[in-house]
Every structure is written in structure tokens, then in C-alpha cells.
């Protein structure tokens, strides 16, 4: 079943009704830039009805560590669209980031950040740049699953899921199609992380073939981000996982010079949130100095997301024309280019005065020329045959000679399961390790049941059952080995579901 992200409600005559949206005025400059933005939305004829919600500093300081009231959650659940001004998270322990809470609990899987040069009104070395970074928002290293395992070693789990990859990659192609973008670039590091980043890449290739009119390419994240920084005009839509996306979206905004002007969307299949990239700027709060452009651009994204692309274009074009006419707030004022320095409120009035006009030099916004429609199909799991073939047992051992622990483990007699190798930080140290390899107190010992009669060059594994693993662990424990964790080894449809050790 297709799932269009947000449907604009119709009344009985088929005419679009005003869409109720949850609006958070935020802290610091938040209320000023929100008032300016809402004024423009109203003047442009946006069919929205704001319902204000309480989030941020006041809520935190009232003793609510999440920074959001129960009533605000209800409004969000009912309205499904949030326009949010920046908030101030009070310093000190115990306050949870509202953005992270919203992202995780509302399933906002895609962070969308369009970054376009506004040359010469905003200084940049890349006047042709016009990139949209689409970052996966819910998984990867940000799951927050971290453990200290030994005195020397801590670990963080990188979780990449097929439904997560399918949603974000599909969103990137649907976005490109909906807004007439020509190319989607996938950035991964699957030369190293063959399973996790490999899955992202594989899903990208699977979905790309469904969009023959959109060019697709994959780049390794290190060279990809270097090229993005050197030649951003070569990129159109970039899709990537959470951590890489976090980094490259800041690189992109920085080199475009537009951190203060960019809006972003956090999109989910049920709820979506739109906001400026910048923070609450307490240093200039209440002074009518703040630039409302970031929030205006976030509102433009919101309108196109809910299908009001014509109004979105009208606002974006009036805003571009205001910049071109040299009407600038203090943060972007330049003596040689600017003509008039204005405050937040006057800037909004100047944009309103230009509604209906288009820019003469900067690229005209044409969101309404695309379909604007984004469909994310529901995830369907393909059943696979899963077979247990071994176990990686992680030991805390403070010795230094891998042969000592290796020879000790070789003599453990657990039905079918035999020690195949030991790695330390992923490098094989037993059997036949190199004496130069530095070893910590964290030893990964791989026990598998190999089919000794198999003729293939690749190891052929025999199926085992979980009781055999329990038996092995009991024996290790009895012999005094300090087991800190285990990782089962599976084959899925006969394919190895685990990476080999370096040198295995
Ligand atoms: P900031 O973005 O608020 O300010 C950095 C600098 O940019 C300041 O000099 C500020 O005056 C200026 N600036 C920012 N937005 C501007 C605008 N629209 N017009 C003119 N100048 C502007 O970053 P910060 O100082 O690191 O953070 C301040 C607060 O904002 C902190 O409490 C932080 O937690 C919060 N914050 C919130 C969000 C959010 O709600 N999404 C995002 C980032 C930071």
C-alpha cells in the first residue's frame, strides 16, 4: 500500500481546507522570527491554521526534563506537521535534547537540508552550488548503545537496518522526482564496513533502477565529502547515513555561507517537523535584529511538503527578490552590495511587499513545476533461511601473548564448536599472528563448526544449535575465562552474515 506522507484535507466540495499545524515559538529570537514568518505565510495565502505549543526553556525549567508538555504532544499527534523556532536547552545535567526526543519518538527518519548559494548576496566560493543533503535520522551510531567492556575498551554499536535504508533511499529518489532534481549520489564506506554500509549501498542500487530518469552514483564518503567541499556544483541530491550526513550537511551549509539562512525538515511517515538550522541566538534576542530567513525557508519546505507548492514558490521568490534588492538584516549586511539595513519585522514586510515578484539574478523557485508527491511504500520483509553456524566470544584477558590464550582455547572441548581464530581489534593474532600487532585486553575468539570434508576454498560451516553455545560458554567459564559478550554467527539463505577477521 502506498503511503503519501501528508495529505492536504479537502472539504466536501473538494476545496482544500486550512491545515492545522503545531507551531512552537521557541526561545531567544524564536518568537520574533516566528511572528515574522507567520505574517508572511498569511499574506501569501498559505492555507494553514497555527496551533501554538509549549516547548523549550520555560518547560525545561518547570522541571520537565524533556522540554515538552503533554498538551503539546497531543497537538503534534493531531496535527502531524510542526513548524518550530529554535529553543534554548538550559545548561546542566538531566535536560534531554528536544530535537533528539522528537526525532526518535515521532519516527522522523529523514533530515532534509537544501543548501543553495545566494551569490553575491551571501559570500561563497561556490556561486553555482545547489545541493540537497538527505540524511538518515534514526539509526547508525546514533542509537546510543555504548558499553565499556574491559579496562581498555569501549564500544558503540552501529545499527543499519533494511527498512531504515529503504525508507531513506526511497525518500531521496521520491524527493528528486517530486522536485525535478536530476541526480542522487549515495555516500557510504562499504569498502570497510561491508555489511552495514554494504546494505545501504545495496538498497540504493536496488531502488535506483526504479527511477531510470534520475542519474544515480555511489561514492566512498571520504572522497565524496572532499569532492563536495571542492566542487559542490557537481552534486544535486546526496543521500547518506546518520553520522556521515551530520558531517556533510554542515560542510555544505558552511561552504554555501548560508548557515544562518537555511531551513531543514525532519520528515517521518506520520509526522514532520520544519525548522531553521541556527539556534536561539540569545545574544540578539528581543532586539528586532534577527534574520528570519532560516525559518522562512523552513516554512517554504513545509508548504511544499503538504502540497502547497505554489504558495511555497511565491514566498521563496519574494524572499529571493528581497535579498537581490539589497534589503538585508544586520548579519548579512555588506557595504558594497546591501542597500538597506532592516530589522526582523521590517524584513518580513519587505518580503510581503514583493509577493508575486520573482528574482532577476538568483534562480527562480519552481517547486510547483514538480509533482510535489512523495510516496513511501510500507516495508515488506522477505523471509530468509537463518542458520546458526558459530559464535564470536569476546574475552577480557590481560595477557600479552596471543599463543598463550589461543592454545588454552584450542583445548576447550565443546561438541562441534572449535576455535577458528582470535582477533584483537579486528586483526587476526591467532593462529599465525604477527608479533608486531598491538594487543589490548579485548579478544574476539571465533568458534565455528567447519565441515572438514568440504572441498571448497571458502570455509563451509555446519549448522549448530544454541545449546552448544551455552555448553561452550559454561566450559569457558569453568576454565576461568572472563566472557564479556557473545555474538552469534548466522548464515542467511546460505550467505555468510558476518565479516571475516583481518587476515582470517
Ligand atoms: P546560535 O545559532 O543560536 O548562534 C550563533 C551565532 O549566530 C550568534 O552570534 C547569533 O547571534 C547568530 N545568529 C544565529 N541565528 C541568527 C539569526 N537568525 N539572525 C542573526 N544572527 C543569528 O548558536 P549557539 O549560540 O551555539 O546556541 C544558542 C542556543 O541555541 C543554545 O541554547 C543551543 O542549545 C540552541 N540551539 C537550538 C537549536 C534548535 O532548537 N534547533 C539548534 C542549535 C542551537
XYZ file of C-alpha atoms and ligand atoms in Angstrom:
548
model
C 0.000 0.000 0.000
C 1.392 3.402 -0.972
C 1.752 5.885 1.805
C 1.779 9.503 0.731
C 3.495 11.353 3.538
C 0.908 14.050 4.181
C -2.449 14.567 2.563
C -3.996 18.004 2.477
C -7.600 17.610 3.713
C -10.413 18.543 1.308
C -13.875 19.753 2.284
C -16.993 18.234 0.688
C -16.603 20.496 -2.391
C -13.053 19.250 -2.968
C -11.616 22.612 -1.914
C -8.545 22.432 0.306
C -9.224 23.330 3.913
C -6.694 25.147 6.083
C -4.240 22.628 7.507
C -3.857 22.766 11.276
C -0.176 22.857 12.176
C 1.587 22.812 15.540
C 3.683 25.956 15.937
C 6.423 26.349 18.558
C 7.602 29.920 19.009
C 10.735 28.754 20.826
C 13.177 30.810 22.870
C 15.621 33.682 22.327
C 14.973 35.110 18.857
C 12.378 32.342 18.264
C 9.209 34.408 18.903
C 10.453 37.311 16.706
C 11.365 35.169 13.712
C 8.200 33.066 14.099
C 5.966 36.157 14.122
C 7.741 37.450 11.010
C 7.370 34.092 9.261
C 3.701 33.615 10.147
C 2.963 37.137 8.915
C 4.483 36.254 5.523
C 2.625 32.917 5.369
C -0.670 34.664 5.992
C -0.024 37.421 3.455
C 0.961 34.831 0.833
C -2.299 32.929 1.288
C -0.892 29.760 2.874
C -3.823 27.547 3.848
C -2.644 26.824 7.374
C -4.071 27.286 10.841
C -1.402 27.567 13.563
C -1.996 25.939 16.956
C 0.673 27.077 19.379
C 2.531 24.563 21.535
C 4.760 24.993 24.590
C 8.281 23.634 24.226
C 11.739 24.723 25.321
C 13.387 26.621 28.124
C 10.310 27.508 30.223
C 9.085 23.922 30.098
C 12.538 22.555 30.988
C 12.902 24.946 33.911
C 9.464 23.953 35.227
C 11.020 20.559 35.973
C 10.054 18.761 32.744
C 13.383 17.234 31.585
C 12.063 16.535 28.069
C 11.215 20.226 27.435
C 7.756 19.492 26.033
C 4.328 19.389 27.714
C 1.726 16.603 27.427
C -0.679 19.001 25.698
C 1.995 19.844 23.102
C 2.430 16.139 22.298
C -1.333 15.875 21.792
C -1.392 18.815 19.378
C 1.530 17.256 17.486
C -0.199 13.852 17.298
C -3.378 15.505 15.998
C -1.836 17.940 13.525
C 1.190 15.933 12.307
C 3.032 18.992 10.988
C 5.288 21.089 13.246
C 6.838 24.454 12.470
C 9.397 25.048 15.176
C 11.542 28.053 16.108
C 14.871 27.347 17.844
C 14.802 26.658 21.546
C 17.341 27.107 24.342
C 18.341 23.961 26.202
C 19.340 25.075 29.710
C 22.893 24.199 30.746
C 23.278 21.458 33.298
C 22.696 17.784 33.607
C 19.455 15.918 33.081
C 17.913 18.029 30.302
C 17.281 15.903 27.221
C 17.608 17.365 23.726
C 14.093 18.073 22.472
C 15.164 17.561 18.876
C 16.566 14.107 19.580
C 13.422 13.189 21.575
C 11.154 14.305 18.734
C 13.242 12.639 16.047
C 13.247 9.315 17.839
C 9.756 9.187 19.283
C 7.978 10.543 16.199
C 9.944 8.409 13.732
C 11.361 11.392 11.820
C 13.592 9.253 9.631
C 14.827 11.825 7.120
C 16.680 15.060 7.737
C 16.447 17.172 4.607
C 18.669 20.171 4.171
C 18.662 22.107 0.891
C 21.766 24.288 0.580
C 21.924 26.801 -2.262
C 24.404 29.611 -2.886
C 22.964 33.152 -2.781
C 25.909 34.720 -4.555
C 26.809 37.616 -4.367
C 24.363 38.486 -1.583
C 25.902 35.852 0.656
C 29.663 35.354 0.277
C 30.664 31.939 -1.063
C 33.349 30.488 -3.321
C 30.712 28.324 -4.994
C 28.107 30.522 -6.704
C 26.593 27.571 -8.622
C 26.032 25.362 -5.586
C 22.517 23.932 -5.161
C 22.566 20.692 -3.166
C 20.025 18.853 -1.033
C 21.519 16.655 1.686
C 19.192 13.858 2.806
C 20.459 12.280 5.997
C 19.099 9.179 7.704
C 17.993 10.352 11.115
C 17.173 7.404 13.364
C 19.853 4.746 13.315
C 23.572 4.164 12.665
C 25.944 5.085 15.509
C 23.301 7.376 16.989
C 21.313 4.541 18.573
C 23.298 5.402 21.699
C 24.148 1.770 22.509
C 27.583 2.028 24.112
C 29.363 -0.201 26.614
C 32.645 -0.346 28.424
C 33.733 -3.970 28.057
C 37.204 -4.137 29.547
C 39.537 -1.719 31.279
C 40.907 -0.702 27.875
C 37.937 -0.982 25.541
C 34.616 0.776 24.975
C 32.287 0.072 22.094
C 29.447 1.784 20.212
C 27.020 -0.260 18.136
C 26.405 0.818 14.565
C 22.926 -0.361 13.611
C 21.843 -0.190 9.984
C 18.513 -1.759 9.074
C 16.944 -2.727 5.765
C 13.680 -0.837 6.485
C 15.747 2.198 7.543
C 17.799 2.092 4.310
C 14.745 1.506 2.136
C 12.873 4.451 3.660
C 15.700 6.968 3.347
C 16.862 5.906 -0.113
C 13.271 5.799 -1.399
C 12.684 9.238 0.107
C 15.763 10.613 -1.705
C 14.611 9.348 -5.100
C 10.999 10.405 -4.493
C 12.243 13.846 -3.437
C 14.360 14.097 -6.612
C 11.358 13.096 -8.726
C 8.929 15.394 -6.915
C 11.156 18.465 -7.296
C 12.721 17.811 -10.722
C 16.186 17.036 -9.440
C 18.440 15.137 -11.844
C 20.855 13.066 -9.810
C 21.077 11.235 -6.470
C 24.522 10.477 -5.010
C 24.845 7.832 -2.295
C 27.765 8.174 0.137
C 28.958 5.123 2.082
C 32.106 3.475 3.410
C 31.357 -0.065 2.279
C 34.952 -0.824 1.303
C 35.471 -1.114 5.085
C 32.007 -1.743 6.570
C 30.874 -4.384 4.128
C 27.753 -5.450 5.999
C 26.366 -2.176 7.404
C 27.356 0.335 4.726
C 27.202 -2.534 2.237
C 23.478 -2.882 2.987
C 22.901 0.856 2.471
C 24.713 0.658 -0.890
C 22.858 -2.497 -1.941
C 19.459 -0.976 -1.145
C 20.477 2.172 -3.033
C 21.297 0.085 -6.139
C 18.022 -1.856 -5.823
C 15.891 1.295 -5.595
C 17.858 3.375 -8.146
C 16.774 1.079 -11.008
C 13.144 2.017 -10.311
C 13.974 5.639 -11.238
C 15.581 5.396 -14.698
C 15.137 9.141 -15.353
C 17.249 10.105 -12.344
C 21.007 9.601 -12.542
C 22.472 7.676 -9.638
C 26.016 7.232 -8.384
C 27.786 5.992 -5.265
C 30.905 7.486 -3.725
C 33.015 6.473 -0.785
C 32.276 9.043 1.934
C 35.864 10.286 2.391
C 36.489 11.187 -1.241
C 32.818 12.117 -1.673
C 32.893 14.718 1.074
C 36.239 16.056 -0.159
C 34.737 16.500 -3.637
C 31.581 18.023 -2.196
C 33.748 20.598 -0.422
C 35.845 21.264 -3.559
C 33.159 21.107 -6.306
C 29.695 21.284 -4.723
C 28.171 22.262 -8.071
C 28.709 18.629 -9.223
C 26.120 17.423 -6.678
C 22.334 17.562 -6.726
C 20.715 15.284 -4.096
C 23.015 13.417 -1.687
C 21.683 10.562 0.460
C 23.674 9.057 3.302
C 23.522 7.528 6.745
C 23.259 9.422 10.030
C 26.855 10.222 11.036
C 28.162 10.972 7.525
C 25.060 13.081 6.888
C 25.574 15.015 10.104
C 29.066 15.965 8.949
C 28.445 16.674 5.262
C 25.286 18.711 5.852
C 27.344 21.109 7.996
C 30.153 21.184 5.416
C 27.614 22.012 2.703
C 25.905 24.785 4.694
C 29.259 26.260 5.698
C 30.729 26.453 2.181
C 27.493 27.920 0.832
C 27.872 30.612 3.520
C 24.243 30.102 4.410
C 24.143 28.502 7.872
C 22.062 31.458 9.082
C 19.659 31.239 6.119
C 18.986 27.525 5.694
C 15.858 25.664 6.716
C 15.634 21.974 7.335
C 12.971 19.308 7.529
C 12.764 16.254 9.742
C 10.393 14.014 7.872
C 8.514 10.944 9.095
C 5.788 8.816 7.570
C 3.305 10.199 10.110
C 4.690 13.475 11.494
C 7.162 16.008 10.039
C 8.926 18.953 11.635
C 10.345 22.048 9.953
C 12.864 24.462 11.467
C 15.838 26.770 10.835
C 19.335 25.338 11.213
C 20.542 28.068 13.565
C 19.955 28.249 17.318
C 18.049 30.649 19.550
C 20.748 33.381 19.432
C 20.166 34.688 22.982
C 22.806 37.404 22.348
C 20.460 39.291 19.991
C 17.076 38.185 21.382
C 14.414 40.873 21.740
C 16.424 43.409 19.693
C 14.486 43.098 16.404
C 17.823 42.243 14.740
C 17.416 38.544 13.932
C 17.305 37.305 10.364
C 14.087 35.291 9.910
C 15.308 33.711 6.624
C 16.115 30.269 8.064
C 12.602 29.884 9.439
C 11.051 31.374 6.289
C 12.884 28.729 4.238
C 11.759 26.019 6.678
C 8.164 27.228 6.190
C 8.668 27.067 2.391
C 9.752 23.438 2.784
C 6.723 22.763 4.980
C 4.317 24.232 2.427
C 5.763 22.207 -0.433
C 5.713 19.093 1.762
C 1.958 19.478 2.343
C 1.299 20.131 -1.333
C 1.040 23.945 -1.247
C 3.917 24.309 -3.701
C 2.544 27.425 -5.434
C 2.439 29.398 -2.179
C 5.885 27.965 -1.328
C 7.285 29.312 -4.627
C 5.559 32.666 -4.102
C 7.221 33.131 -0.700
C 10.635 31.825 -1.744
C 10.675 34.049 -4.861
C 9.644 37.151 -2.893
C 12.357 36.338 -0.335
C 14.996 35.925 -3.099
C 13.895 39.217 -4.643
C 14.184 40.969 -1.264
C 17.796 39.728 -0.992
C 18.507 40.864 -4.572
C 17.069 44.289 -3.840
C 19.699 44.683 -1.128
C 17.237 44.667 1.784
C 19.315 42.858 4.407
C 19.322 42.186 8.134
C 22.460 43.126 10.079
C 24.012 39.613 9.963
C 24.268 39.626 6.127
C 24.664 43.357 5.531
C 27.614 44.221 3.215
C 28.505 47.852 2.447
C 29.180 47.217 -1.251
C 26.031 45.204 -2.020
C 23.352 45.959 0.565
C 21.029 48.945 0.115
C 19.030 48.993 3.342
C 19.641 47.537 6.808
C 16.370 46.326 8.308
C 15.138 44.637 11.471
C 13.261 41.333 11.677
C 9.796 42.803 11.341
C 10.643 45.215 8.512
C 12.372 42.400 6.625
C 9.098 40.449 6.753
C 7.184 43.485 5.436
C 9.688 43.864 2.569
C 9.170 40.189 1.630
C 5.385 40.690 1.779
C 5.695 43.745 -0.476
C 7.423 41.512 -3.092
C 4.934 38.616 -3.049
C 4.168 37.911 -6.702
C 7.616 39.057 -7.904
C 10.439 36.746 -8.941
C 14.199 37.219 -8.603
C 16.075 38.592 -11.615
C 19.504 37.085 -10.993
C 19.122 34.290 -8.449
C 17.444 31.060 -9.664
C 13.637 31.279 -9.558
C 11.993 28.786 -7.190
C 9.995 26.229 -9.216
C 8.811 23.738 -6.617
C 5.345 23.787 -8.183
C 6.718 22.530 -11.522
C 7.330 19.109 -9.979
C 4.636 16.736 -8.774
C 5.466 17.501 -5.134
C 4.232 13.991 -4.338
C 6.283 11.674 -2.196
C 5.234 8.074 -1.640
C 6.977 5.731 0.748
C 5.672 2.170 0.468
C 5.238 0.128 3.605
C 8.174 -2.165 4.370
C 7.722 -5.802 3.424
C 10.145 -8.269 4.958
C 11.378 -11.045 2.662
C 11.615 -14.304 4.622
C 15.106 -15.823 4.673
C 16.503 -19.088 5.977
C 18.586 -18.281 9.036
C 21.107 -20.849 10.265
C 23.316 -20.648 13.345
C 26.881 -21.671 12.401
C 29.072 -20.396 15.227
C 29.765 -17.778 17.839
C 32.256 -14.988 18.474
C 33.100 -14.994 22.166
C 34.701 -11.803 23.470
C 37.069 -12.299 26.396
C 38.676 -9.862 28.801
C 42.222 -11.196 29.162
C 45.167 -9.153 30.341
C 47.963 -11.355 28.977
C 50.058 -10.255 26.035
C 50.923 -13.420 24.085
C 48.093 -14.471 21.738
C 49.531 -18.004 21.530
C 49.016 -18.459 25.248
C 45.266 -17.711 25.135
C 44.936 -19.429 21.727
C 46.499 -22.690 22.880
C 44.349 -22.593 26.023
C 41.183 -22.204 23.975
C 42.162 -24.897 21.435
C 41.733 -27.457 24.183
C 38.190 -26.479 25.061
C 36.049 -29.395 24.058
C 32.550 -28.202 23.123
C 30.599 -30.503 20.848
C 31.207 -29.500 17.186
C 32.469 -25.995 18.030
C 36.193 -25.424 17.547
C 38.297 -22.274 17.835
C 38.935 -20.929 14.313
C 40.817 -17.755 15.110
C 41.343 -14.941 17.585
C 41.411 -11.281 16.621
C 42.389 -8.244 18.644
C 40.733 -5.025 17.438
C 39.719 -6.963 14.307
C 43.220 -8.175 13.360
C 43.955 -11.895 13.404
C 46.522 -12.687 16.115
C 45.989 -16.456 16.389
C 46.869 -18.767 14.752
C 49.862 -17.285 12.956
C 49.572 -13.697 14.027
C 52.338 -11.144 13.605
C 54.415 -10.275 16.598
C 54.208 -6.557 15.796
C 50.386 -6.390 16.248
C 49.485 -4.386 19.350
C 47.063 -6.247 21.605
C 44.598 -4.805 24.109
C 42.694 -6.718 26.805
C 39.781 -7.406 24.402
C 39.967 -10.724 22.496
C 37.413 -11.882 19.951
C 37.517 -15.681 19.736
C 35.643 -17.255 16.839
C 34.202 -20.720 17.389
C 32.610 -22.460 14.406
C 31.707 -25.943 13.272
C 33.538 -26.362 9.973
C 32.720 -29.113 7.530
C 36.156 -30.776 7.336
C 35.250 -32.798 4.229
C 34.173 -29.800 2.141
C 36.307 -29.244 -0.948
C 35.631 -25.508 -1.450
C 38.314 -22.832 -0.833
C 35.766 -20.833 1.201
C 35.037 -22.308 4.651
C 31.861 -24.411 4.719
C 30.010 -24.143 8.029
C 27.877 -26.749 9.694
C 24.682 -25.794 11.461
C 24.820 -25.813 15.253
C 22.231 -25.138 17.912
C 22.148 -22.661 20.758
C 22.637 -25.322 23.427
C 26.099 -25.975 22.013
C 26.946 -22.315 22.505
C 25.671 -22.444 26.084
C 27.805 -25.552 26.628
C 30.870 -23.753 25.227
C 30.281 -20.719 27.449
C 29.877 -22.895 30.532
C 33.195 -24.600 29.769
C 34.970 -21.302 29.184
C 33.602 -20.006 32.457
C 34.674 -23.161 34.304
C 38.229 -22.749 32.987
C 38.374 -19.206 34.303
C 37.941 -17.226 31.068
C 36.182 -13.875 31.531
C 33.435 -13.845 28.869
C 32.260 -10.256 28.289
C 29.914 -10.816 25.400
C 28.993 -13.117 22.557
C 27.849 -12.522 19.022
C 26.118 -15.371 17.231
C 27.256 -16.156 13.701
C 24.497 -16.827 11.181
C 24.101 -17.640 7.536
C 21.071 -16.141 5.792
C 19.921 -18.104 2.754
C 23.314 -19.779 2.768
C 25.227 -16.464 2.737
C 27.666 -15.532 5.477
C 26.087 -12.909 7.761
C 29.299 -11.834 9.485
C 32.551 -10.270 8.377
C 35.843 -12.138 8.330
C 38.672 -11.058 10.603
C 41.549 -9.104 9.059
C 43.785 -11.952 7.820
C 41.251 -14.736 8.553
P 23.130 30.171 17.537
O 22.865 29.676 16.155
O 21.954 30.481 18.358
O 24.045 31.489 17.444
C 25.340 31.545 16.837
C 25.619 32.963 16.350
O 24.819 33.223 15.186
C 25.256 34.045 17.365
O 26.184 35.100 17.256
C 23.895 34.525 16.907
O 23.622 35.875 17.229
C 23.963 34.339 15.407
N 22.647 34.030 14.827
C 22.000 32.850 14.914
N 20.827 32.909 14.289
C 20.720 34.161 13.802
C 19.721 34.823 13.065
N 18.594 34.222 12.681
N 19.934 36.118 12.725
C 21.077 36.740 13.070
N 22.061 36.148 13.766
C 21.886 34.880 14.142
O 24.055 29.079 18.250
P 24.518 28.964 19.772
O 24.870 30.320 20.292
O 25.547 27.910 19.767
O 23.265 28.403 20.557
C 22.356 29.210 21.291
C 21.231 28.331 21.823
O 20.506 27.759 20.741
C 21.709 27.176 22.697
O 20.857 27.051 23.807
C 21.525 25.957 21.794
O 21.258 24.791 22.543
C 20.318 26.370 20.988
N 20.177 25.687 19.682
C 18.914 25.274 19.351
C 18.702 24.671 18.126
C 17.303 24.217 17.790
O 16.387 24.478 18.540
N 17.113 23.545 16.685
C 19.758 24.489 17.222
C 21.042 24.941 17.572
C 21.230 25.547 18.815
